[in-house]
Amino acid sequence: MLSARSTFSRIAAAFALLMAALFAAQPLAAQETYIRASLLAEGPVAPGGEVMLALRFQPVGPEWHGYWKNPGDAGLGMQLEWDLPEGVTVGEPLYPVPKRLLIDGLMNHIFEGDYAVLVPLRLAKDWRGGDRLTIGVEAFYLACTDEICVPQDAKLSTVVPIGSGDSGSSDFTRWHSALAPLIESKGRFEVRGELLRVAIPVPSSLELGQPHLFVGVRELGGGLQPSYAAPQGFLRQGDWLVAEVPLNRLVLPRGARVQFAPAPEEIDGIIAWSDSEGLRFVAQRGEVLGGGTRLMARDGDTPALWLLLAGALLGGLLLNVMPCVFPILSLKALSLARAGEGEREARMEGLAYTAGVMLACVALGAIMLALRAAGEQIGWAFQLQEPAVVVALLALAALITANLWGLFELPGLAISGGSTPRGAFATGLLAAFVATPCTGPFMAAALGAALLLPAPVALLLFAALGLGLALPFLLLGFVPALRNRLPKPGPWMVTFRKALAIPMGLTALALVWLLWRMGGWIFAINAVALVLLVVVMVGGLLGMPLRWQGKRLYLYLMLGGLAVASLVRLPTSYAPASVEQGETVLDAAAFSRPALDEARASGKPVFVYFTADWCVSCKVNEKVAIEREATRAAFDKAGVVTLRGDWTLRQPEITEFLSERGVAGVPLYLWYEPGAAQPEQLPQLLGPDSLIELAERQR
């Protein structure tokens, strides 16, 4: 089935063709002319030479417009039927740079006001005719306003003298300058999933401002067509400009037989950066390399920068309630209260902690952007897709848990005598590193935009994320009234600190489970043994109480840890290429692009969700809304097809799909209505009945 927009555009085009045929059968005098057409010659032509003809179009009023050769979602490109003497040939029409007109979600490529389409005319070298040529053409085109379209039919003719010379027409000079010059070197294009990627040789010195790609072809094979109104993305790769154009796929009911147009081996179009400036290109099918520097976000795809910064700030603030961050923040607050530090010391600690958090967030963001620019398919929290990094996080979580339980005191996480700015800085680094498993509800748009915006702006978003994460402790340092509200020091602090060990210990257990999912139980046991060895060794250095570091226990842990840890292999090659997908309540199939295409072709609603074992909000949503018997019953009744994308380990296909959706990480939830060209993107926090309500819409 077709989407409403796709169906409308095809009906409009078919109707325009039908009306054009009907009007062509009527006498010319019976038609109203809303865009007058005339045929002009630039000058004389010599045998073996070439001259330019101009089809000039003059609307009767400013409300009327014509169309480019690919009119977009609706409209009709011009059709020409030439009447030429023998020995005369004409080339492809050359158009000025079109403008974009968006009406009710439909994008049209139009010309407003007086404009001309130039056509090269060539005369054979052995031509032996008279001293002039009579050239005739019948032009079929549309004249439209924002509300109506009227087919036009013009029978035109002109006389071209034989000889040499130049007419010197100022009109032709103006029309030539309006054309988009052709780039001599050919570009490359590829269709990757539902994204057209075109590499165009454009010098890096050329300032493009806000570019837009006008695609000259309507069919890209397999039922794929450009999504003209969808935002486009652009990247720089030296002297190459890479344009990314979303595509719509014609979805047919199962069993329908339609012969789609074959995939073209060559496409053309115009890369424009203003209403009148652009370059014409021709691109051949071939590989378009990934990576590059993002020039701009896809037009209209991102909110205002201040909204993105606010989203990143709020998202970072919410990270403080995560079980792996909240104990660290609480411990820092307690140390500040117990130390009874003065105003200056409190501010210094707040600034040092904030600097550590922001530095870690910006560093992680910079690494991610650099790897993506180098062609790597990674997203936010990419470090958690590496087993070695997860083992390091497990060691940190175990050390912090032991610290909270009172076995020893880590620098920066002590409450007995306060801390120092250096310790606060290190704690900030730690808090940011362990707080990045997933995106939150406010972070999603900001981190997704960071993949599309220029690097300096993207890094500003990561800095805002870090500021939000550090904000509670920063306020404690700078607002005495908040510090005064902290409980007075007392014996209760020891009990509270041990209570904080519970969420941190659960975080450590979750990391053990993640390692089991990544590499199996032997890998997880080896990692645990290695971490225990690290904890005991660090405890010995930091003064672990004697009852916990008895010689026998210390020796057993040391030897056992060394024996088992010798079997540990931390490279990513140790872990499987993908995490085995267990049974789900919804009986979800593994995500792949072919699986998605097949599901959509079934004519049933499709629910696609992307998750990872290290993503806390993903698991909460699955418990609350997805993996429920009530949801399964509603889905079964509506015939919903469910696909699950597991991003626990690095999966380039999933990363690429997330990037196409403008998303930096998981969770991501998509709902495809039957026949819809584009899915509905659901919120990152799902309510208990949100999926059930979607399924009930199908009744």
XYZ file of C-alpha atoms in Angstrom:
699
model
C 0.000 0.000 0.000
C 1.071 3.552 -0.584
C 1.362 6.222 2.076
C -1.109 9.095 1.864
C 1.578 11.494 0.673
C 3.001 9.061 -1.872
C -0.464 8.148 -3.121
C -1.469 11.791 -3.484
C 1.636 12.692 -5.457
C 1.136 9.810 -7.877
C -2.558 10.584 -8.331
C -1.705 14.245 -8.958
C 0.907 13.335 -11.545
C -1.398 10.828 -13.266
C -4.227 13.347 -13.296
C -1.957 15.976 -14.785
C -0.877 13.600 -17.550
C -4.493 12.697 -18.304
C -5.566 16.315 -18.424
C -2.619 17.185 -20.629
C -3.693 14.505 -23.095
C -7.307 15.698 -23.066
C -6.345 19.319 -23.587
C -3.946 18.369 -26.359
C -6.882 16.925 -28.269
C -8.714 20.294 -28.158
C -8.113 23.291 -30.416
C -5.439 25.600 -29.086
C -7.835 28.538 -28.985
C -10.045 26.682 -26.498
C -7.304 26.588 -23.862
C -6.557 29.289 -21.343
C -2.887 30.290 -21.344
C -1.509 31.083 -17.910
C 2.183 30.727 -18.743
C 2.990 32.015 -22.225
C 5.743 30.149 -24.092
C 7.935 31.251 -26.981
C 10.838 29.713 -28.921
C 13.898 31.866 -29.640
C 17.302 31.264 -31.252
C 20.502 32.768 -29.870
C 21.919 33.423 -33.329
C 22.891 31.802 -36.619
C 24.427 28.342 -36.853
C 27.108 27.091 -39.245
C 27.306 23.507 -40.634
C 28.936 21.344 -37.952
C 28.215 24.024 -35.350
C 25.871 24.509 -32.437
C 23.508 27.234 -31.338
C 21.310 27.591 -28.287
C 17.550 27.684 -28.486
C 15.493 29.125 -25.651
C 12.046 28.067 -24.527
C 10.944 31.203 -22.718
C 8.083 31.012 -20.200
C 6.231 34.111 -19.000
C 3.461 33.690 -16.399
C 0.475 36.024 -16.738
C 0.643 36.751 -12.995
C 2.978 36.243 -10.032
C 0.791 33.492 -8.587
C 1.587 31.090 -11.474
C 4.667 28.866 -11.590
C 6.206 26.185 -13.797
C 8.194 23.039 -12.963
C 11.710 21.655 -13.149
C 12.266 18.429 -15.106
C 11.687 16.436 -11.892
C 8.728 18.307 -10.395
C 8.993 16.642 -6.968
C 6.076 15.137 -5.064
C 3.453 16.540 -7.449
C 3.325 18.304 -10.796
C 4.490 17.394 -14.281
C 7.782 17.910 -16.007
C 7.837 19.518 -19.432
C 7.506 17.242 -22.499
C 8.717 18.331 -25.936
C 7.891 17.016 -29.392
C 10.296 18.482 -31.961
C 9.744 19.071 -35.669
C 13.277 19.266 -37.077
C 14.674 19.383 -40.603
C 16.934 16.510 -41.632
C 20.488 16.976 -40.381
C 19.385 18.889 -37.287
C 19.475 17.433 -33.763
C 18.756 18.870 -30.336
C 20.270 17.980 -26.960
C 18.819 17.657 -23.471
C 17.091 20.766 -22.088
C 19.183 22.815 -19.641
C 17.295 24.271 -16.690
C 18.012 27.104 -14.251
C 18.321 26.318 -10.547
C 14.781 25.560 -9.307
C 13.179 26.718 -6.085
C 11.466 24.607 -3.454
C 7.767 25.011 -2.714
C 6.345 23.089 0.253
C 2.547 22.773 0.385
C 0.833 20.480 2.906
C 3.948 18.365 3.284
C 4.500 18.002 -0.475
C 7.724 19.390 -1.917
C 7.640 20.778 -5.465
C 10.544 22.019 -7.613
C 9.336 25.131 -9.375
C 10.212 28.265 -11.335
C 8.594 31.587 -10.544
C 8.399 34.608 -12.806
C 9.998 34.845 -16.252
C 12.424 31.967 -16.920
C 13.960 30.115 -19.854
C 15.005 26.537 -20.607
C 17.909 26.356 -23.046
C 18.237 23.577 -25.629
C 21.410 23.064 -27.722
C 20.768 22.683 -31.474
C 23.413 21.018 -33.673
C 23.690 21.163 -37.449
C 25.342 18.353 -39.423
C 28.700 19.111 -41.066
C 27.454 17.952 -44.478
C 24.307 20.014 -44.388
C 23.426 21.365 -47.853
C 20.141 23.156 -47.345
C 19.129 26.772 -47.764
C 20.115 29.844 -45.774
C 17.764 29.287 -42.873
C 16.195 26.578 -40.691
C 12.606 26.441 -39.531
C 12.433 24.752 -36.146
C 9.145 23.655 -34.630
C 8.249 22.174 -31.244
C 5.104 21.347 -29.330
C 5.533 21.824 -25.590
C 3.328 20.208 -22.935
C 3.715 21.650 -19.443
C 1.791 22.668 -16.347
C 0.887 26.099 -15.077
C 0.055 26.022 -11.359
C -0.774 28.214 -8.416
C -0.766 27.069 -4.803
C -4.338 25.870 -5.329
C -4.893 24.756 -8.955
C -2.972 23.368 -11.942
C -3.833 23.819 -15.618
C -2.179 21.803 -18.432
C -0.675 23.985 -21.171
C -0.016 23.101 -24.804
C 2.072 25.451 -26.967
C 2.984 24.942 -30.626
C 6.074 27.049 -31.209
C 8.445 27.770 -34.073
C 11.456 29.914 -34.873
C 13.801 30.567 -37.778
C 17.543 30.006 -37.383
C 19.816 31.653 -39.975
C 22.680 29.630 -41.476
C 26.079 31.216 -41.094
C 28.254 32.612 -38.345
C 27.982 35.492 -35.917
C 26.392 36.334 -32.591
C 23.070 37.969 -31.996
C 24.429 39.634 -28.844
C 21.075 39.224 -27.105
C 21.149 40.399 -23.490
C 18.316 37.962 -22.740
C 20.473 34.992 -23.697
C 23.327 36.326 -21.584
C 20.989 36.437 -18.608
C 19.557 32.997 -19.337
C 23.024 31.464 -19.669
C 24.067 32.913 -16.326
C 20.972 31.403 -14.675
C 21.974 27.875 -15.703
C 23.740 25.611 -13.219
C 27.226 24.933 -14.704
C 28.091 21.283 -15.272
C 30.847 19.750 -13.127
C 33.161 18.040 -15.616
C 34.234 15.211 -13.302
C 31.595 12.614 -12.562
C 30.506 11.818 -9.040
C 29.419 8.544 -7.424
C 26.181 7.434 -5.836
C 24.902 4.468 -3.883
C 21.622 3.443 -2.311
C 22.226 2.267 1.244
C 19.042 0.976 2.815
C 16.563 3.813 2.404
C 19.189 6.516 1.972
C 20.627 7.881 -1.271
C 24.272 8.916 -0.807
C 25.809 11.032 -3.564
C 29.481 12.046 -3.652
C 29.971 15.181 -5.779
C 33.392 16.652 -6.632
C 33.087 20.164 -5.191
C 36.249 22.088 -4.185
C 36.572 22.489 -0.430
C 37.214 26.211 -0.964
C 33.658 26.720 -2.258
C 31.349 28.061 0.466
C 28.044 26.222 0.191
C 26.049 27.807 2.998
C 22.810 25.785 3.264
C 22.993 23.301 0.339
C 20.148 21.281 -1.125
C 20.308 18.439 -3.630
C 17.774 18.361 -6.463
C 17.711 14.785 -7.756
C 16.993 14.586 -11.485
C 15.547 11.043 -11.490
C 12.332 9.884 -9.874
C 12.970 6.119 -9.729
C 15.997 4.530 -8.047
C 14.979 0.896 -8.453
C 13.108 -1.503 -6.215
C 10.274 0.965 -5.631
C 12.582 3.560 -4.073
C 11.999 7.252 -4.752
C 13.511 10.409 -3.236
C 11.667 11.738 -0.218
C 11.683 15.315 -1.475
C 10.343 16.976 1.672
C 12.574 15.015 4.055
C 15.618 16.765 5.569
C 18.933 16.179 3.788
C 22.395 15.798 5.297
C 25.797 16.898 3.955
C 29.374 15.934 4.786
C 32.760 17.131 3.562
C 35.470 14.671 2.497
C 38.189 16.987 1.219
C 37.155 18.093 -2.281
C 34.115 15.825 -2.206
C 30.679 16.795 -0.971
C 28.568 13.849 0.192
C 24.814 14.418 0.158
C 22.406 12.125 2.008
C 18.835 12.062 0.681
C 16.187 9.935 2.492
C 14.151 7.657 0.252
C 10.579 6.409 0.297
C 9.931 2.779 -0.574
C 6.753 1.803 -2.380
C 5.285 -0.873 -0.094
C 2.993 -3.361 -1.829
C 0.635 -5.917 -0.306
C 1.979 -9.448 -0.154
C 1.382 -11.235 -3.430
C 1.110 -8.060 -5.515
C 3.090 -8.153 -8.748
C 4.522 -4.885 -9.967
C 7.478 -4.403 -12.276
C 9.532 -1.626 -10.717
C 11.826 0.531 -12.797
C 15.388 -0.869 -12.789
C 18.049 0.769 -10.658
C 19.823 3.422 -12.765
C 23.547 3.230 -13.423
C 23.754 7.017 -13.638
C 21.860 9.915 -12.091
C 22.052 13.675 -12.484
C 20.819 16.698 -10.630
C 21.730 20.096 -9.208
C 23.479 20.870 -5.947
C 22.205 24.335 -4.997
C 23.144 26.654 -2.150
C 20.775 29.547 -2.878
C 17.695 30.287 -4.981
C 19.861 31.059 -8.008
C 23.276 29.417 -7.460
C 24.161 25.792 -7.998
C 26.153 23.233 -9.940
C 24.870 20.511 -12.225
C 26.378 17.071 -11.708
C 26.319 13.574 -13.147
C 27.065 10.632 -10.854
C 27.717 6.984 -11.654
C 26.817 4.066 -9.448
C 29.709 3.205 -7.117
C 30.812 3.061 -3.503
C 30.552 6.245 -1.456
C 32.948 6.129 1.465
C 31.662 6.850 4.961
C 33.018 9.483 7.323
C 33.729 13.127 6.729
C 32.969 16.385 8.478
C 29.286 17.136 8.937
C 28.513 20.491 7.319
C 25.057 20.971 8.696
C 22.108 19.241 10.219
C 19.484 17.957 7.840
C 17.288 20.928 7.003
C 14.609 21.362 9.611
C 15.610 18.107 11.309
C 16.866 19.667 14.531
C 15.280 22.128 16.968
C 16.836 25.481 17.768
C 20.277 25.310 19.359
C 19.025 26.685 22.687
C 16.455 23.880 22.867
C 19.141 21.291 22.159
C 21.377 22.783 24.850
C 18.480 22.771 27.310
C 17.734 19.132 26.438
C 21.351 18.132 26.974
C 21.446 20.016 30.299
C 18.231 18.396 31.583
C 19.304 14.994 30.292
C 22.584 15.254 32.173
C 20.728 16.340 35.300
C 18.521 13.239 35.157
C 21.573 10.996 34.923
C 22.224 11.770 38.599
C 19.389 9.455 39.651
C 20.939 6.452 37.892
C 22.006 3.746 40.375
C 25.663 4.021 39.345
C 25.812 7.830 39.751
C 23.535 8.580 42.692
C 25.818 6.913 45.283
C 28.813 8.885 44.032
C 26.891 12.173 44.200
C 25.533 11.356 47.660
C 28.969 10.435 48.949
C 30.435 13.699 47.673
C 27.613 15.638 49.347
C 28.232 13.826 52.646
C 31.957 14.485 52.485
C 31.244 18.167 51.898
C 28.874 18.272 54.887
C 31.188 16.416 57.249
C 34.258 18.413 56.400
C 32.528 21.664 57.298
C 34.598 23.460 54.684
C 34.492 27.176 54.137
C 32.948 29.001 51.209
C 36.133 29.063 49.134
C 36.939 25.362 49.650
C 33.366 24.325 48.810
C 33.410 26.334 45.595
C 36.784 24.919 44.592
C 35.478 21.368 45.039
C 32.327 22.142 43.082
C 34.319 23.626 40.211
C 36.826 20.755 40.219
C 34.056 18.127 40.160
C 32.284 19.994 37.326
C 35.514 20.276 35.357
C 36.078 16.528 35.653
C 32.538 15.681 34.547
C 32.533 18.098 31.597
C 35.995 17.025 30.464
C 34.940 13.366 30.437
C 31.720 14.092 28.497
C 33.461 16.284 25.923
C 36.289 13.752 25.550
C 33.869 10.869 24.973
C 31.918 12.989 22.478
C 35.089 14.047 20.651
C 36.284 10.443 20.389
C 32.915 9.365 19.027
C 32.825 12.183 16.447
C 36.415 11.503 15.382
C 35.758 7.786 14.914
C 32.577 8.502 12.942
C 34.483 10.979 10.754
C 37.004 8.208 10.090
C 34.194 5.960 8.852
C 33.484 3.922 12.009
C 29.846 3.021 12.629
C 29.526 3.879 16.319
C 27.124 5.821 18.520
C 26.761 7.145 22.050
C 27.959 4.741 24.776
C 30.157 3.067 22.164
C 32.689 2.231 24.870
C 30.228 -0.187 26.500
C 30.270 -2.304 23.333
C 33.880 -3.244 24.126
C 34.245 -6.146 26.618
C 37.567 -4.777 27.938
C 35.903 -1.474 28.842
C 33.065 -3.297 30.615
C 35.635 -5.239 32.683
C 37.257 -1.922 33.660
C 33.843 -0.538 34.648
C 33.197 -3.673 36.701
C 36.478 -3.097 38.545
C 35.480 0.513 39.261
C 32.009 -0.499 40.433
C 33.501 -3.170 42.714
C 36.028 -0.718 44.166
C 33.325 1.894 44.806
C 31.078 -0.747 46.394
C 33.912 -1.817 48.719
C 34.573 1.838 49.478
C 30.934 2.446 50.378
C 30.856 -0.660 52.566
C 33.765 0.727 54.515
C 36.477 -1.766 53.552
C 38.729 1.133 52.566
C 38.441 4.712 51.372
C 39.256 5.649 47.817
C 40.810 9.073 47.216
C 38.023 11.517 46.429
C 35.307 9.202 47.805
C 36.149 9.493 51.500
C 33.878 11.102 54.084
C 36.101 10.835 57.141
C 38.133 13.929 56.367
C 36.529 15.536 53.334
C 38.299 15.608 50.008
C 40.493 17.815 47.845
C 39.881 19.567 44.520
C 42.125 16.965 42.891
C 40.000 14.175 44.352
C 36.802 15.980 43.316
C 38.129 16.297 39.753
C 38.913 12.563 39.609
C 35.472 11.757 41.021
C 33.867 13.898 38.320
C 35.722 11.947 35.644
C 34.514 8.712 37.211
C 30.886 9.849 37.553
C 30.690 10.903 33.899
C 32.286 7.715 32.625
C 29.907 5.392 34.477
C 26.834 7.514 33.649
C 26.864 7.096 29.866
C 25.171 3.747 29.169
C 22.069 5.238 27.581
C 20.290 8.346 26.481
C 17.495 9.846 28.536
C 14.258 11.500 27.413
C 15.763 14.980 27.068
C 19.147 13.805 25.784
C 17.786 12.011 22.703
C 17.275 15.037 20.452
C 20.496 16.692 21.607
C 22.731 13.661 21.071
C 21.022 12.848 17.779
C 21.691 16.416 16.609
C 25.325 16.063 17.682
C 25.745 13.495 14.891
C 24.512 16.012 12.323
C 25.851 19.359 13.511
C 29.364 20.711 12.933
C 31.921 19.411 15.435
C 32.255 22.646 17.505
C 28.487 22.838 18.044
C 28.298 19.101 18.774
C 31.022 19.409 21.426
C 29.075 22.279 22.969
C 26.132 19.886 23.394
C 28.364 17.317 25.104
C 29.657 20.074 27.415
C 26.054 20.989 28.283
C 25.379 17.328 29.060
C 28.345 17.324 31.442
C 27.215 20.554 33.069
C 23.794 19.034 33.735
C 25.382 15.966 35.304
C 27.607 18.097 37.548
C 24.967 20.717 38.379
C 23.712 19.314 41.724
C 27.183 19.207 43.296
C 28.100 22.536 41.703
C 25.061 24.139 43.362
C 26.032 22.624 46.695
C 29.418 24.265 46.370
C 28.102 27.718 45.447
C 24.823 27.970 47.398
C 25.409 27.974 51.192
C 21.679 27.602 51.847
C 21.731 24.204 50.144
C 24.789 23.069 52.067
C 23.155 24.175 55.316
C 20.196 21.910 54.554
C 22.432 18.839 54.450
C 22.053 16.629 57.564
C 24.504 17.263 60.356
C 27.377 14.796 60.583
C 26.880 11.830 62.890
C 27.099 8.047 63.242
C 24.156 7.685 60.841
C 26.502 8.576 57.970
C 28.282 5.220 58.271
C 24.983 3.355 57.969
C 23.857 5.544 55.077
C 27.141 4.976 53.276
C 26.654 1.211 53.551
C 23.127 1.622 52.211
C 24.571 3.395 49.188
C 26.679 0.294 48.547
C 23.513 -1.598 47.580
C 22.706 0.243 44.283
C 26.391 0.320 43.399
C 26.689 -3.406 44.108
C 23.649 -4.039 41.930
C 25.387 -2.051 39.194
C 28.402 -4.359 39.527
C 26.145 -7.418 39.279
C 24.520 -5.935 36.177
C 27.955 -5.559 34.604
C 28.728 -9.213 35.407
C 25.479 -10.180 33.670
C 26.466 -7.988 30.709
C 29.842 -9.746 30.459
C 28.037 -13.090 30.497
C 25.833 -11.883 27.644
C 28.877 -10.659 25.736
C 31.204 -13.619 26.067
C 29.612 -16.435 28.015
C 29.858 -17.558 31.635
C 33.548 -18.555 31.482
C 34.454 -15.066 30.319
C 32.323 -13.541 33.100
C 33.898 -15.757 35.795
C 37.396 -14.904 34.595
C 36.572 -11.204 34.698
C 35.122 -11.470 38.222
C 38.249 -13.263 39.439
C 40.444 -10.564 37.959
C 38.329 -7.822 39.529
C 38.444 -9.493 42.964
C 42.214 -9.613 42.708
C 42.295 -5.899 41.905
C 40.009 -5.090 44.849
C 42.155 -7.030 47.311
C 45.378 -5.473 46.008
C 43.953 -1.947 46.130
C 42.528 -2.649 49.589
C 45.930 -3.719 50.807
C 47.446 -0.493 49.549
C 44.707 1.676 51.072
C 44.618 0.048 54.490
C 41.848 -2.524 54.357
C 40.921 -3.632 57.919
C 42.939 -6.624 59.120
C 39.891 -8.837 59.437
C 39.386 -8.481 55.673
C 42.985 -8.905 54.624
C 44.023 -11.915 56.677
C 46.983 -13.680 55.251
C 45.056 -16.803 54.321
C 42.213 -14.960 52.552
C 44.665 -12.637 50.843
C 46.782 -15.564 49.625
C 43.815 -17.568 48.380
C 42.348 -14.617 46.499
C 45.726 -13.704 45.061
C 46.577 -17.209 43.824
C 43.044 -18.002 42.701
C 42.725 -14.706 40.908
C 46.045 -15.121 39.152
C 45.246 -18.683 38.113
C 41.842 -17.858 36.675
C 42.819 -14.453 35.308
C 45.532 -16.121 33.257
C 42.735 -17.530 31.140
C 41.158 -14.136 30.546
C 41.320 -12.783 27.031
C 39.997 -9.236 26.872
C 40.177 -8.370 23.150
C 36.812 -7.955 21.492
C 37.533 -10.989 19.324
C 36.927 -13.070 22.477
C 33.295 -12.010 22.510
C 30.817 -13.196 19.884
C 29.978 -11.001 16.896
C 26.460 -10.645 18.232
C 24.584 -11.374 21.421
C 22.299 -14.352 21.196
C 18.692 -13.215 21.302
C 16.636 -15.114 23.818
C 12.910 -15.674 23.800
C 10.762 -12.591 24.196
C 7.142 -12.249 25.241
C 6.363 -10.565 21.927
C 8.184 -13.313 19.987
C 10.256 -10.623 18.260
C 12.426 -11.481 15.264
C 15.953 -10.121 14.933
C 16.163 -6.778 13.125
C 17.676 -6.540 9.664
C 16.793 -4.390 6.697
C 15.459 -7.362 4.655
C 13.396 -8.446 7.675
C 11.975 -4.927 7.971
C 11.147 -4.794 4.247
C 9.415 -8.169 4.445
C 7.455 -7.167 7.543
C 6.270 -3.927 5.958
C 5.305 -5.742 2.741
C 2.998 -7.996 4.762
C 0.486 -5.162 5.093
C 0.520 -5.462 8.882
C 1.576 -2.880 11.460
C 5.241 -3.234 12.436
C 6.881 -2.404 15.777
C 10.680 -2.120 15.791
C 12.646 -1.539 18.969
C 16.373 -1.146 19.512
C 17.873 -2.071 22.859
C 21.121 -3.056 24.565
C 21.866 -5.075 27.670
C 23.806 -2.142 29.142
C 20.970 0.348 28.629
C 19.069 0.897 31.873
C 16.132 2.814 30.359
C 15.809 0.126 27.663
C 15.371 -2.574 30.290
C 12.917 -0.468 32.279
C 10.775 0.096 29.165
C 10.871 -3.601 28.332
C 9.699 -4.473 31.840
C 7.027 -1.770 31.980
C 5.616 -1.700 28.434
C 7.109 -4.215 25.983
C 7.605 -7.620 27.614
C 4.054 -7.858 28.947
C 1.303 -10.394 28.356
C -1.202 -7.570 27.843
C 0.977 -6.093 25.113
C 1.360 -9.474 23.439
C -2.400 -10.029 23.463
C -3.023 -6.614 21.880
C -0.319 -7.211 19.269
C -1.676 -10.671 18.412
C -5.159 -9.256 17.967
C -3.905 -6.475 15.662
C -1.465 -8.746 13.799
C 1.552 -6.609 14.734
C 4.950 -7.817 13.499
C 7.736 -7.130 16.031
C 11.448 -6.751 15.275
C 14.182 -6.345 17.909
C 17.587 -4.789 17.275
C 20.194 -5.746 19.888
C 22.999 -3.169 20.069
C 24.826 -4.659 23.056
C 27.833 -5.311 20.840
C 28.828 -3.160 17.908
C 26.464 -3.849 14.999
C 27.280 -1.626 11.973
C 23.896 -2.249 10.347
C 22.058 -1.077 13.468
C 24.402 1.884 13.977
C 23.848 2.965 10.377
C 20.084 2.651 10.757
C 20.139 4.708 13.982
C 22.200 7.391 12.243
C 19.710 7.555 9.380
C 17.008 8.235 11.949
C 19.144 11.027 13.487
C 19.595 9.082 16.732
C 22.860 8.711 18.635
C 21.980 5.712 20.806
C 19.324 3.484 22.275
C 16.514 3.110 23.108
C 14.717 3.756 19.820
C 11.108 2.699 19.171
C 9.495 2.871 15.723
C 5.903 2.133 14.729
C 5.062 1.547 11.044
C 1.445 1.892 10.043
C 0.496 -0.438 7.156
C 1.715 1.128 3.915
C 3.331 4.132 5.610
C 6.458 5.473 3.923
C 7.939 6.712 7.213
C 7.502 5.382 10.751
C 6.220 7.121 13.847
C 9.069 7.556 16.341
C 7.825 6.839 19.847
C 9.045 8.543 23.052
C 12.067 7.098 24.836
C 10.015 6.544 27.977
C 7.047 4.255 27.305
C 3.943 4.145 29.428
C 2.466 0.775 30.448
C -0.346 1.013 27.874
C 1.343 3.081 25.154
C 1.958 0.097 22.835
C -1.455 -1.387 23.575
C -3.101 1.878 22.477
C -1.123 1.835 19.233
C -2.250 -1.711 18.511
C -5.882 -0.852 19.250
C -5.717 1.935 16.646
C -5.646 -0.785 13.979
C -9.163 -1.975 14.699
